[in-house]
Coordinates of N, CA and C in Angstrom, one line a residue:
Chain A
A1 N -16.6 -31.7 -22.3 CA -16.2 -31.0 -20.7 C -16.9 -31.8 -19.8
Q2 N -15.9 -31.5 -18.7 CA -16.3 -32.0 -17.7 C -16.9 -31.2 -16.8
S3 N -17.5 -32.0 -15.6 CA -18.3 -31.0 -14.2 C -18.1 -31.9 -13.2
V4 N -18.4 -31.0 -12.1 CA -18.0 -31.6 -11.0 C -19.3 -31.0 -9.9
T5 N -20.2 -32.0 -9.1 CA -21.0 -31.4 -8.3 C -20.7 -32.1 -6.8
Q6 N -21.0 -31.2 -6.0 CA -20.6 -31.4 -4.6 C -21.9 -31.4 -3.9
L7 N -22.4 -32.6 -3.4 CA -23.7 -32.6 -3.4 C -24.4 -32.0 -2.0
D8 N -23.4 -31.6 -1.2 CA -23.2 -30.8 0.3 C -22.9 -29.5 0.1
S9 N -23.4 -28.3 0.5 CA -22.7 -27.3 1.0 C -21.9 -26.9 2.1
Q10 N -22.9 -27.9 3.2 CA -22.3 -27.6 4.5 C -22.3 -29.1 5.2
V11 N -21.4 -29.6 5.7 CA -21.8 -30.5 6.7 C -21.2 -30.4 8.3
P12 N -22.0 -30.4 9.0 CA -21.9 -30.5 10.5 C -21.5 -31.7 11.0
V13 N -20.3 -31.9 11.7 CA -20.4 -33.2 12.6 C -19.2 -32.8 13.9
F14 N -19.5 -34.1 14.6 CA -18.7 -33.9 16.0 C -17.6 -34.4 15.9
E15 N -16.8 -34.0 16.9 CA -15.6 -34.6 16.7 C -15.2 -36.2 17.0
E16 N -14.6 -36.9 16.4 CA -14.2 -38.4 16.3 C -15.6 -38.9 15.7
A17 N -16.5 -38.2 15.1 CA -17.5 -39.0 14.1 C -16.9 -39.4 13.3
P18 N -17.2 -40.1 12.3 CA -17.1 -40.4 10.6 C -17.4 -39.5 9.8
V19 N -16.9 -39.1 8.8 CA -17.7 -38.2 7.6 C -17.7 -38.1 5.9
E20 N -18.6 -38.4 5.5 CA -18.2 -38.6 4.2 C -18.6 -36.9 3.6
L21 N -18.0 -36.9 2.6 CA -18.1 -35.5 1.4 C -18.3 -36.4 0.1
R22 N -19.5 -35.9 -0.3 CA -19.9 -36.4 -1.8 C -19.5 -35.7 -2.6
C23 N -19.7 -36.4 -3.5 CA -18.7 -35.8 -5.0 C -19.4 -36.5 -6.2
N24 N -19.6 -35.9 -7.2 CA -20.2 -36.9 -8.6 C -19.6 -35.6 -9.6
Y25 N -19.4 -36.6 -10.5 CA -18.6 -35.7 -12.1 C -19.4 -36.4 -13.2
S26 N -19.1 -35.3 -14.0 CA -19.4 -35.8 -15.6 C -18.4 -35.5 -16.5
S27 N -18.0 -37.1 -17.5 CA -17.3 -36.3 -18.3 C -17.7 -37.6 -19.6
S28 N -17.3 -37.3 -20.8 CA -17.1 -38.1 -21.7 C -16.0 -38.9 -22.1
V29 N -14.9 -38.8 -21.5 CA -13.7 -38.8 -21.7 C -13.4 -39.6 -20.1
S30 N -12.2 -40.6 -20.2 CA -11.1 -40.7 -18.9 C -10.6 -39.6 -18.1
V31 N -11.3 -39.7 -16.4 CA -10.6 -38.5 -16.1 C -9.5 -39.0 -14.7
Y32 N -9.0 -37.8 -14.2 CA -8.1 -38.0 -13.2 C -9.1 -37.1 -12.4
L33 N -9.2 -37.6 -10.8 CA -10.0 -37.1 -9.8 C -8.8 -36.6 -8.5
F34 N -9.7 -35.5 -8.0 CA -8.9 -34.9 -7.3 C -9.5 -34.6 -5.9
W35 N -9.1 -34.5 -4.6 CA -9.7 -33.7 -3.8 C -8.7 -32.5 -3.1
Y36 N -8.9 -31.4 -2.5 CA -8.2 -30.4 -2.1 C -8.8 -29.8 -1.0
V37 N -8.3 -29.5 -0.1 CA -8.4 -28.7 1.0 C -7.8 -27.5 1.1
Q38 N -8.8 -26.6 1.9 CA -8.6 -25.1 2.4 C -9.0 -24.8 3.3
Y39 N -8.0 -24.6 4.5 CA -7.9 -24.2 5.6 C -8.0 -22.7 5.7
P40 N -8.9 -22.0 6.7 CA -9.2 -20.6 6.4 C -8.1 -19.9 6.1
N41 N -8.3 -18.6 5.3 CA -7.4 -17.7 4.8 C -5.9 -18.4 4.0
Q42 N -6.4 -19.6 3.2 CA -5.0 -20.1 3.1 C -5.4 -20.6 1.5
G43 N -4.5 -21.0 0.9 CA -4.6 -21.5 -0.6 C -5.2 -22.9 -0.7
L44 N -5.1 -23.5 -1.8 CA -5.6 -25.1 -1.9 C -4.3 -26.0 -1.5
Q45 N -4.5 -27.0 -0.8 CA -3.6 -28.0 -0.6 C -4.3 -29.4 -1.1
L46 N -3.6 -30.3 -2.0 CA -3.8 -31.6 -2.5 C -4.0 -32.6 -1.3
L47 N -5.1 -33.2 -1.1 CA -5.5 -34.0 0.0 C -5.5 -35.4 -0.6
L48 N -5.9 -35.9 -1.6 CA -5.4 -37.2 -2.5 C -5.9 -37.0 -3.8
K49 N -5.6 -37.9 -4.8 CA -6.1 -38.1 -5.9 C -6.1 -39.6 -6.7
Y50 N -6.7 -39.6 -7.5 CA -7.3 -40.8 -8.2 C -6.9 -40.8 -9.6
L51 N -5.6 -41.6 -9.9 CA -5.3 -41.7 -11.2 C -5.7 -42.8 -12.1
S52 N -5.4 -44.1 -11.5 CA -5.8 -44.9 -12.4 C -5.4 -46.1 -11.4
G53 N -5.4 -47.5 -11.5 CA -5.5 -48.7 -10.3 C -6.7 -48.6 -9.4
S54 N -6.0 -49.1 -8.3 CA -7.1 -49.3 -6.9 C -8.2 -48.4 -7.1
T55 N -9.2 -48.3 -7.0 CA -10.3 -47.3 -6.6 C -10.5 -46.9 -5.7
L56 N -9.7 -47.4 -4.5 CA -9.3 -46.8 -2.7 C -8.1 -46.1 -2.8
V57 N -8.1 -44.7 -2.6 CA -7.0 -44.1 -2.8 C -7.0 -43.4 -1.3
K58 N -5.8 -43.2 -0.7 CA -5.3 -42.7 0.8 C -4.6 -41.4 0.7
G59 N -5.0 -40.4 1.3 CA -4.3 -39.6 1.2 C -4.0 -38.7 2.6
I60 N -3.3 -37.5 3.0 CA -2.8 -37.1 3.8 C -4.0 -36.9 5.1
N61 N -3.8 -36.8 6.1 CA -4.4 -36.6 7.5 C -5.6 -37.6 7.7
G62 N -5.4 -38.7 7.2 CA -6.2 -40.1 7.4 C -7.4 -40.0 6.5
F63 N -7.8 -39.2 5.5 CA -8.4 -39.4 4.2 C -8.5 -40.4 3.5
E64 N -9.4 -40.7 3.1 CA -9.4 -41.8 1.7 C -10.7 -41.1 1.0
A65 N -10.5 -41.9 -0.5 CA -11.4 -41.8 -1.0 C -11.8 -42.9 -2.3
E66 N -13.2 -43.2 -2.8 CA -13.3 -44.4 -3.2 C -13.6 -43.6 -4.6
F67 N -12.9 -44.1 -6.2 CA -13.8 -43.9 -7.3 C -14.5 -45.1 -7.6
N68 N -15.8 -44.5 -8.2 CA -17.0 -45.5 -8.5 C -17.5 -45.0 -10.1
K69 N -16.7 -45.7 -11.0 CA -16.9 -45.5 -12.4 C -18.4 -45.4 -12.8
S70 N -18.9 -46.5 -12.6 CA -20.5 -46.7 -12.9 C -21.5 -45.5 -12.4
Q71 N -21.1 -45.1 -10.9 CA -22.3 -44.1 -10.3 C -21.0 -42.5 -10.5
T72 N -20.3 -42.8 -11.4 CA -19.2 -41.4 -11.4 C -19.2 -40.5 -10.4
S73 N -18.7 -41.3 -9.1 CA -18.7 -40.5 -8.1 C -17.2 -40.7 -7.3
F74 N -16.6 -39.9 -6.7 CA -15.8 -39.9 -5.7 C -15.4 -39.3 -4.4
H75 N -16.5 -40.2 -3.7 CA -16.8 -39.6 -2.0 C -15.5 -39.7 -1.5
L76 N -15.4 -38.5 -0.6 CA -13.8 -38.6 0.5 C -14.6 -38.6 1.7
R77 N -13.8 -39.6 2.6 CA -14.3 -40.0 4.0 C -13.2 -39.9 4.7
K78 N -13.4 -40.0 6.1 CA -12.6 -39.9 7.5 C -13.2 -40.7 8.4
P79 N -12.8 -41.6 9.1 CA -13.4 -42.4 10.1 C -13.5 -41.8 11.1
S80 N -12.7 -40.9 11.8 CA -13.0 -40.1 12.7 C -11.7 -38.7 12.5
V81 N -13.1 -37.7 12.8 CA -12.2 -36.4 12.4 C -12.0 -35.4 13.5
H82 N -11.4 -34.3 13.4 CA -10.5 -33.7 14.6 C -10.7 -32.4 14.3
I83 N -11.0 -31.7 15.0 CA -11.2 -29.9 15.4 C -10.2 -29.3 14.1
S84 N -9.3 -29.8 13.9 CA -8.2 -29.3 12.8 C -8.9 -29.7 11.4
D85 N -9.6 -30.8 11.5 CA -10.4 -30.8 9.9 C -11.1 -29.9 9.7
T86 N -11.6 -28.8 10.1 CA -12.4 -27.8 9.7 C -11.7 -26.8 8.7
A87 N -12.5 -26.8 7.8 CA -12.1 -26.6 6.3 C -13.2 -26.8 5.0
E88 N -12.6 -26.1 4.1 CA -13.6 -26.3 3.1 C -13.1 -27.4 2.0
Y89 N -13.7 -28.1 1.4 CA -13.1 -29.4 0.9 C -13.7 -29.2 -0.8
F90 N -12.7 -29.1 -2.1 CA -13.1 -29.3 -3.1 C -12.8 -30.5 -3.8
C91 N -13.9 -31.0 -4.5 CA -13.7 -31.9 -5.5 C -13.4 -31.6 -6.8
A92 N -12.0 -32.3 -7.6 CA -12.1 -31.6 -9.0 C -11.7 -33.0 -9.9
V93 N -11.7 -32.5 -11.2 CA -11.8 -33.3 -12.2 C -10.8 -32.9 -13.3
S94 N -10.1 -33.8 -14.1 CA -9.6 -33.5 -15.2 C -9.4 -34.7 -16.3
D95 N -9.7 -34.1 -17.3 CA -9.5 -35.1 -18.5 C -8.1 -35.6 -18.5
Q96 N -7.7 -36.6 -19.3 CA -6.3 -37.0 -19.0 C -5.7 -36.9 -20.1
K97 N -6.3 -36.1 -20.9 CA -5.5 -35.4 -22.2 C -5.5 -34.0 -22.1
G98 N -4.7 -33.2 -23.2 CA -5.1 -31.8 -23.2 C -4.3 -30.8 -22.1
A99 N -4.8 -29.7 -22.0 CA -4.0 -28.7 -21.2 C -4.1 -28.7 -19.9
Q100 N -4.3 -29.9 -19.2 CA -4.2 -29.8 -17.8 C -5.5 -29.3 -17.2
K101 N -6.3 -29.1 -17.5 CA -7.3 -27.7 -16.3 C -8.1 -28.5 -15.6
L102 N -8.0 -28.2 -14.5 CA -8.7 -28.9 -13.4 C -10.2 -28.2 -13.4
V103 N -11.4 -28.6 -13.1 CA -12.8 -28.0 -12.7 C -13.0 -28.3 -11.6
F104 N -13.2 -27.7 -11.0 CA -13.8 -27.7 -9.5 C -15.1 -27.6 -9.3
G105 N -15.5 -28.4 -8.2 CA -16.9 -28.4 -7.7 C -16.9 -27.1 -6.7
Q106 N -18.6 -27.2 -6.2 CA -18.6 -25.8 -5.5 C -18.0 -25.9 -4.2
G107 N -17.6 -26.6 -3.5 CA -16.8 -27.1 -2.3 C -17.9 -27.4 -1.3
T108 N -17.4 -28.0 -0.3 CA -18.1 -28.8 1.1 C -17.5 -28.0 2.2
R109 N -18.3 -26.9 3.0 CA -17.4 -26.9 4.3 C -17.9 -27.6 5.5
L110 N -16.6 -27.9 5.8 CA -16.8 -29.4 6.9 C -16.7 -28.5 8.4
T111 N -17.6 -28.5 9.1 CA -17.6 -27.9 10.7 C -17.3 -29.0 11.5
I112 N -16.0 -28.8 12.6 CA -16.3 -30.1 13.6 C -17.0 -29.3 14.8
N113 N -17.8 -30.1 15.5 CA -18.2 -29.4 16.7 C -17.5 -30.2 17.7
P114 N -17.1 -29.6 18.7 CA -16.5 -30.5 20.1 C -17.6 -31.4 20.8
Chain B
N1 N 11.9 -22.5 0.3 CA 11.3 -22.5 -1.2 C 10.0 -21.6 -0.9
A2 N 9.6 -20.5 -1.8 CA 8.5 -20.1 -1.9 C 7.3 -20.8 -2.7
G3 N 7.3 -21.0 -3.7 CA 6.3 -21.8 -4.1 C 5.6 -20.9 -5.2
V4 N 4.7 -20.5 -5.0 CA 3.8 -19.7 -5.4 C 3.2 -18.6 -4.9
T5 N 4.1 -17.5 -5.0 CA 3.7 -16.1 -4.2 C 2.9 -15.0 -5.3
Q6 N 2.0 -14.7 -4.4 CA 0.9 -13.7 -5.2 C 0.8 -12.7 -4.5
T7 N 0.6 -11.4 -5.1 CA 1.1 -10.0 -4.5 C -0.2 -9.2 -5.3
P8 N -0.8 -8.1 -4.8 CA -1.0 -8.0 -3.3 C -1.9 -8.9 -2.7
K9 N -1.9 -9.3 -1.4 CA -2.7 -10.1 -0.6 C -4.4 -9.7 -1.0
F10 N -4.3 -8.2 -0.4 CA -5.6 -7.5 -0.2 C -5.3 -6.3 -1.2
R11 N -6.9 -5.9 -1.7 CA -6.7 -4.6 -2.5 C -8.3 -4.5 -2.7
V12 N -8.7 -3.1 -2.6 CA -9.5 -2.3 -2.7 C -9.9 -1.5 -3.9
L13 N -10.6 -1.3 -4.8 CA -10.7 -0.8 -6.0 C -11.8 -0.2 -6.2
K14 N -11.7 1.1 -6.8 CA -12.8 1.7 -7.2 C -13.3 1.4 -8.3
T15 N -14.7 1.6 -8.8 CA -15.2 1.2 -9.8 C -14.6 1.5 -11.3
G16 N -14.2 1.1 -12.3 CA -13.2 1.4 -13.2 C -11.8 1.8 -13.1
Q17 N -11.3 1.5 -12.1 CA -10.1 1.6 -11.7 C -9.4 0.2 -12.3
S18 N -8.0 0.2 -12.8 CA -7.6 -1.0 -13.4 C -6.3 -1.3 -12.2
M19 N -6.2 -2.5 -12.2 CA -4.9 -3.0 -11.8 C -4.4 -4.3 -12.5
T20 N -3.3 -5.1 -11.7 CA -2.6 -5.8 -12.0 C -2.4 -6.7 -10.8
L21 N -2.5 -8.3 -11.0 CA -2.1 -9.1 -9.8 C -1.0 -9.9 -10.2
L22 N 0.0 -10.1 -9.6 CA 1.1 -10.8 -10.2 C 1.3 -11.9 -9.2
C23 N 1.4 -13.4 -9.9 CA 1.9 -14.2 -9.7 C 3.4 -14.9 -9.9
A24 N 4.3 -15.5 -9.2 CA 5.3 -15.7 -9.2 C 5.6 -17.1 -8.7
Q25 N 6.3 -17.7 -9.6 CA 6.4 -19.3 -9.0 C 8.0 -19.6 -9.5
D26 N 8.5 -20.2 -8.3 CA 9.8 -20.8 -8.6 C 10.4 -21.7 -8.7
M27 N 9.6 -22.7 -9.2 CA 9.3 -24.7 -9.2 C 9.8 -24.8 -10.9
N28 N 9.8 -23.7 -11.6 CA 10.3 -23.9 -13.1 C 9.1 -24.7 -13.9
H29 N 7.8 -24.4 -13.2 CA 6.8 -25.4 -14.2 C 6.3 -24.5 -15.2
E30 N 5.8 -25.4 -15.8 CA 5.5 -24.8 -17.4 C 4.0 -24.4 -16.9
Y31 N 3.0 -24.8 -16.6 CA 1.7 -24.4 -16.9 C 1.5 -23.5 -15.6
M32 N 0.7 -22.2 -16.0 CA -0.1 -21.7 -14.9 C -1.4 -21.1 -15.1
Y33 N -1.9 -21.0 -14.1 CA -3.2 -20.5 -14.1 C -3.7 -19.6 -13.0
W34 N -4.8 -18.8 -13.4 CA -5.7 -17.8 -12.9 C -7.1 -18.5 -12.7
Y35 N -7.5 -18.5 -11.1 CA -8.6 -19.0 -11.0 C -9.5 -17.8 -9.9
R36 N -10.6 -17.8 -10.1 CA -11.4 -17.0 -9.1 C -12.6 -17.6 -8.2
Q37 N -12.3 -17.3 -7.0 CA -13.3 -18.2 -5.8 C -14.2 -17.4 -5.3
D38 N -15.4 -18.0 -5.5 CA -16.8 -16.9 -5.3 C -17.8 -18.2 -4.3
P39 N -18.5 -17.6 -3.2 CA -19.0 -18.6 -2.5 C -20.2 -19.1 -3.4
G40 N -20.2 -20.5 -2.9 CA -20.9 -21.3 -3.5 C -20.9 -21.6 -5.1
M41 N -19.8 -21.4 -5.3 CA -19.5 -21.6 -7.0 C -18.2 -22.6 -7.0
G42 N -17.2 -22.5 -6.0 CA -16.0 -23.2 -6.1 C -15.2 -22.0 -6.9
L43 N -14.1 -23.0 -7.7 CA -13.2 -22.1 -8.0 C -13.5 -22.4 -9.9
R44 N -13.5 -21.1 -10.4 CA -13.5 -21.1 -11.9 C -12.5 -20.4 -12.6
L45 N -11.8 -20.9 -13.5 CA -10.6 -20.7 -14.3 C -10.8 -19.8 -15.1
I46 N -10.0 -18.5 -14.9 CA -10.1 -17.3 -15.9 C -9.4 -17.4 -17.2
H47 N -8.0 -17.6 -16.8 CA -7.3 -17.6 -18.1 C -6.1 -18.7 -17.6
Y48 N -5.2 -19.3 -18.6 CA -4.1 -20.3 -18.2 C -2.9 -19.9 -19.4
S49 N -2.0 -20.6 -18.6 CA -0.6 -20.6 -20.2 C -0.1 -22.2 -19.5
V50 N 0.4 -22.6 -21.0 CA 1.1 -23.5 -21.0 C 2.6 -23.5 -21.5
G51 N 2.9 -21.9 -21.3 CA 4.4 -22.0 -21.3 C 4.6 -20.4 -21.9
E52 N 5.9 -19.9 -21.4 CA 6.4 -18.5 -21.7 C 5.8 -17.8 -23.3
G53 N 4.9 -16.9 -22.9 CA 4.8 -16.0 -24.1 C 3.1 -16.5 -24.4
T54 N 3.0 -17.7 -24.0 CA 1.5 -18.5 -24.3 C 0.3 -18.0 -23.3
T55 N -0.9 -17.9 -24.0 CA -1.9 -17.6 -23.1 C -3.5 -18.3 -23.4
A56 N -4.4 -18.5 -22.6 CA -5.5 -19.2 -23.3 C -6.8 -18.5 -22.6
K57 N -7.8 -18.6 -23.0 CA -9.1 -18.2 -22.1 C -9.5 -19.6 -21.5
G58 N -10.1 -19.2 -20.4 CA -10.8 -20.3 -19.3 C -12.5 -20.0 -19.4
E59 N -12.8 -20.5 -18.4 CA -14.5 -20.3 -18.1 C -15.0 -19.2 -18.2
V60 N -14.3 -18.1 -17.3 CA -14.6 -16.5 -17.5 C -14.0 -16.0 -17.4
P61 N -13.5 -15.4 -18.9 CA -12.3 -14.6 -18.9 C -12.8 -13.3 -19.3
D62 N -13.9 -13.1 -19.5 CA -14.3 -11.5 -19.7 C -13.8 -10.6 -19.0
G63 N -13.3 -9.6 -19.2 CA -13.0 -8.5 -17.9 C -11.8 -8.4 -17.9
Y64 N -10.9 -9.5 -18.2 CA -9.5 -9.7 -17.7 C -8.5 -10.3 -18.7
N65 N -7.4 -9.6 -18.4 CA -6.0 -10.0 -19.5 C -5.1 -10.6 -19.0
V66 N -4.0 -11.2 -19.8 CA -3.3 -12.0 -19.0 C -1.7 -11.9 -19.7
S67 N -0.8 -11.9 -19.0 CA 0.2 -11.6 -20.1 C 1.6 -12.8 -19.3
R68 N 2.3 -13.4 -20.0 CA 3.1 -14.3 -19.4 C 4.5 -14.2 -20.5
L69 N 5.1 -13.4 -19.8 CA 6.6 -12.8 -20.7 C 7.4 -13.5 -20.2
K70 N 7.9 -14.0 -19.1 CA 8.7 -14.7 -18.2 C 8.1 -15.8 -17.8
K71 N 8.9 -16.9 -18.0 CA 8.0 -18.4 -17.7 C 7.4 -18.3 -15.9
Q72 N 8.6 -17.5 -15.4 CA 7.9 -18.0 -13.9 C 7.1 -16.9 -13.3
N73 N 6.8 -15.9 -14.0 CA 5.4 -15.1 -13.8 C 4.5 -15.0 -14.6
F74 N 2.8 -14.7 -13.8 CA 1.8 -14.7 -14.8 C 0.7 -13.9 -14.3
L75 N 0.6 -12.7 -15.2 CA 0.2 -11.3 -14.7 C -1.3 -11.6 -15.0
L76 N -2.4 -11.0 -14.0 CA -3.8 -11.2 -14.3 C -4.2 -9.4 -14.6
G77 N -4.6 -9.0 -15.4 CA -5.0 -7.6 -15.4 C -7.0 -7.2 -15.4
L78 N -7.2 -6.1 -14.8 CA -8.4 -5.7 -15.0 C -8.3 -4.2 -15.4
E79 N -8.6 -4.3 -16.8 CA -8.6 -2.4 -17.4 C -9.6 -2.0 -16.5
S80 N -11.0 -2.3 -16.0 CA -11.8 -1.4 -15.6 C -12.3 -2.0 -14.8
A81 N -12.2 -1.9 -13.7 CA -12.9 -3.3 -12.7 C -14.3 -2.8 -12.5
A82 N -15.1 -3.9 -12.2 CA -16.4 -3.6 -11.8 C -16.8 -4.3 -10.9
P83 N -17.7 -3.8 -9.8 CA -18.2 -4.5 -8.6 C -18.5 -6.5 -8.8
S84 N -18.6 -6.9 -10.0 CA -18.8 -8.1 -10.2 C -17.6 -8.9 -10.2
Q85 N -16.2 -8.1 -10.4 CA -15.1 -9.0 -10.2 C -14.6 -8.8 -8.7
T86 N -15.3 -8.5 -7.7 CA -15.4 -8.8 -6.3 C -14.8 -10.2 -6.1
S87 N -13.9 -10.7 -5.4 CA -13.5 -12.1 -5.4 C -12.5 -12.4 -4.6
V88 N -12.2 -13.6 -4.6 CA -10.8 -13.9 -4.4 C -9.9 -14.9 -5.7
Y89 N -9.0 -14.1 -5.6 CA -8.2 -14.7 -7.1 C -7.0 -15.5 -6.6
F90 N -6.9 -16.6 -7.4 CA -6.0 -17.4 -6.9 C -4.9 -18.2 -8.2
C91 N -3.8 -18.3 -7.8 CA -2.9 -18.6 -8.8 C -2.4 -20.0 -8.7
A92 N -2.0 -20.6 -9.9 CA -1.8 -22.0 -9.5 C -0.6 -22.2 -10.3
S93 N -0.1 -23.2 -10.1 CA 1.0 -23.6 -11.5 C 1.2 -25.5 -11.0
T94 N 1.6 -25.9 -12.3 CA 2.0 -27.4 -12.2 C 3.4 -27.7 -13.3
P95 N 3.7 -28.7 -12.8 CA 4.8 -29.3 -14.4 C 4.2 -29.5 -15.4
L96 N 4.8 -29.9 -16.5 CA 4.2 -30.4 -17.6 C 4.2 -32.0 -17.9
L97 N 5.5 -32.5 -17.0 CA 5.4 -33.8 -16.9 C 5.4 -34.1 -15.4
G98 N 4.2 -35.3 -15.4 CA 3.9 -35.5 -14.2 C 3.1 -35.0 -13.3
W99 N 2.1 -34.1 -13.9 CA 1.5 -33.1 -13.5 C 0.4 -33.7 -12.4
S100 N -0.1 -34.8 -12.9 CA -1.5 -35.2 -12.1 C -0.6 -36.0 -10.9
I101 N 0.7 -36.4 -10.9 CA 1.0 -36.9 -9.3 C 1.3 -35.8 -8.5
Y102 N 1.9 -34.8 -8.9 CA 2.0 -33.4 -8.1 C 0.8 -32.5 -7.9
G103 N 0.0 -32.6 -8.9 CA -1.4 -31.4 -8.7 C -0.8 -30.2 -9.3
Y104 N -1.6 -29.5 -8.5 CA -1.3 -27.7 -8.6 C -0.5 -27.6 -7.6
T105 N 0.0 -26.7 -7.4 CA 0.7 -25.9 -6.5 C -0.2 -24.7 -6.5
F106 N -0.6 -23.9 -5.7 CA -1.5 -22.7 -5.4 C -0.8 -21.9 -4.3
G107 N -1.3 -20.5 -4.9 CA -0.5 -19.1 -3.9 C -1.7 -19.1 -3.1
S108 N -1.4 -18.1 -2.0 CA -2.3 -18.0 -0.7 C -3.4 -16.9 -1.4
G109 N -3.9 -16.5 -2.2 CA -4.6 -16.0 -2.8 C -4.8 -14.3 -2.9
T110 N -5.1 -13.7 -3.6 CA -5.7 -12.2 -3.6 C -7.0 -12.1 -3.5
R111 N -7.6 -11.4 -2.2 CA -8.5 -10.6 -1.6 C -9.0 -9.4 -2.2
L112 N -9.9 -9.2 -3.6 CA -10.3 -7.9 -4.1 C -11.7 -7.6 -3.9
T113 N -11.7 -6.4 -3.6 CA -13.1 -5.7 -3.6 C -13.0 -4.8 -4.1
V114 N -14.3 -4.7 -5.1 CA -14.3 -3.8 -6.2 C -15.6 -2.9 -5.4
V115 N -15.3 -1.6 -5.1 CA -16.4 -0.7 -4.6 C -17.3 0.2 -5.6

């Protein structure tokens, strides 16, 4: 079984500052990794994903994440955040076989201050 | 293109009442899921379906039942609601092939309060 730990429940940053949201996972098999974003009162949208290949993946809205197999991490980064990035971010993991079930982390609430 | 539609969007129930949440998708996806979202706990899988007429338990299935009589619909039922079922419920769907490329498509959620 897989599990995901998001190390920060809340992250406040100033506008135009860089941000990193941390995610660690646990699995005994090969996995796919995802980051989803949830804007207030909305469902979740796919931000980016790691399936295989290059460990640095780029997503929408200027976000990127790096897969580190040895540290079992998949941290999300953005070099300069905007007020519109205020949202909750979820890291998720799925094994590469089976019924395609996503296991989500607890979520990190990103607050951008002007 | 509606994607995944959940009804209702909001509901208040009294303890012991029953209700059904409806999820409908128009993308011909084989897989459908019900998750609940609670503060500090992320999303937890309640039940899922890998195709019409099939259902399976997820991480937190107790107190819920599901049915998938048609491919496009996935119903979540609460037979006797309890305050512990106060939550935001999300439905999601994904295709059988290429699911990892497309990811899940989520509905906008149903906010349920049990008093």
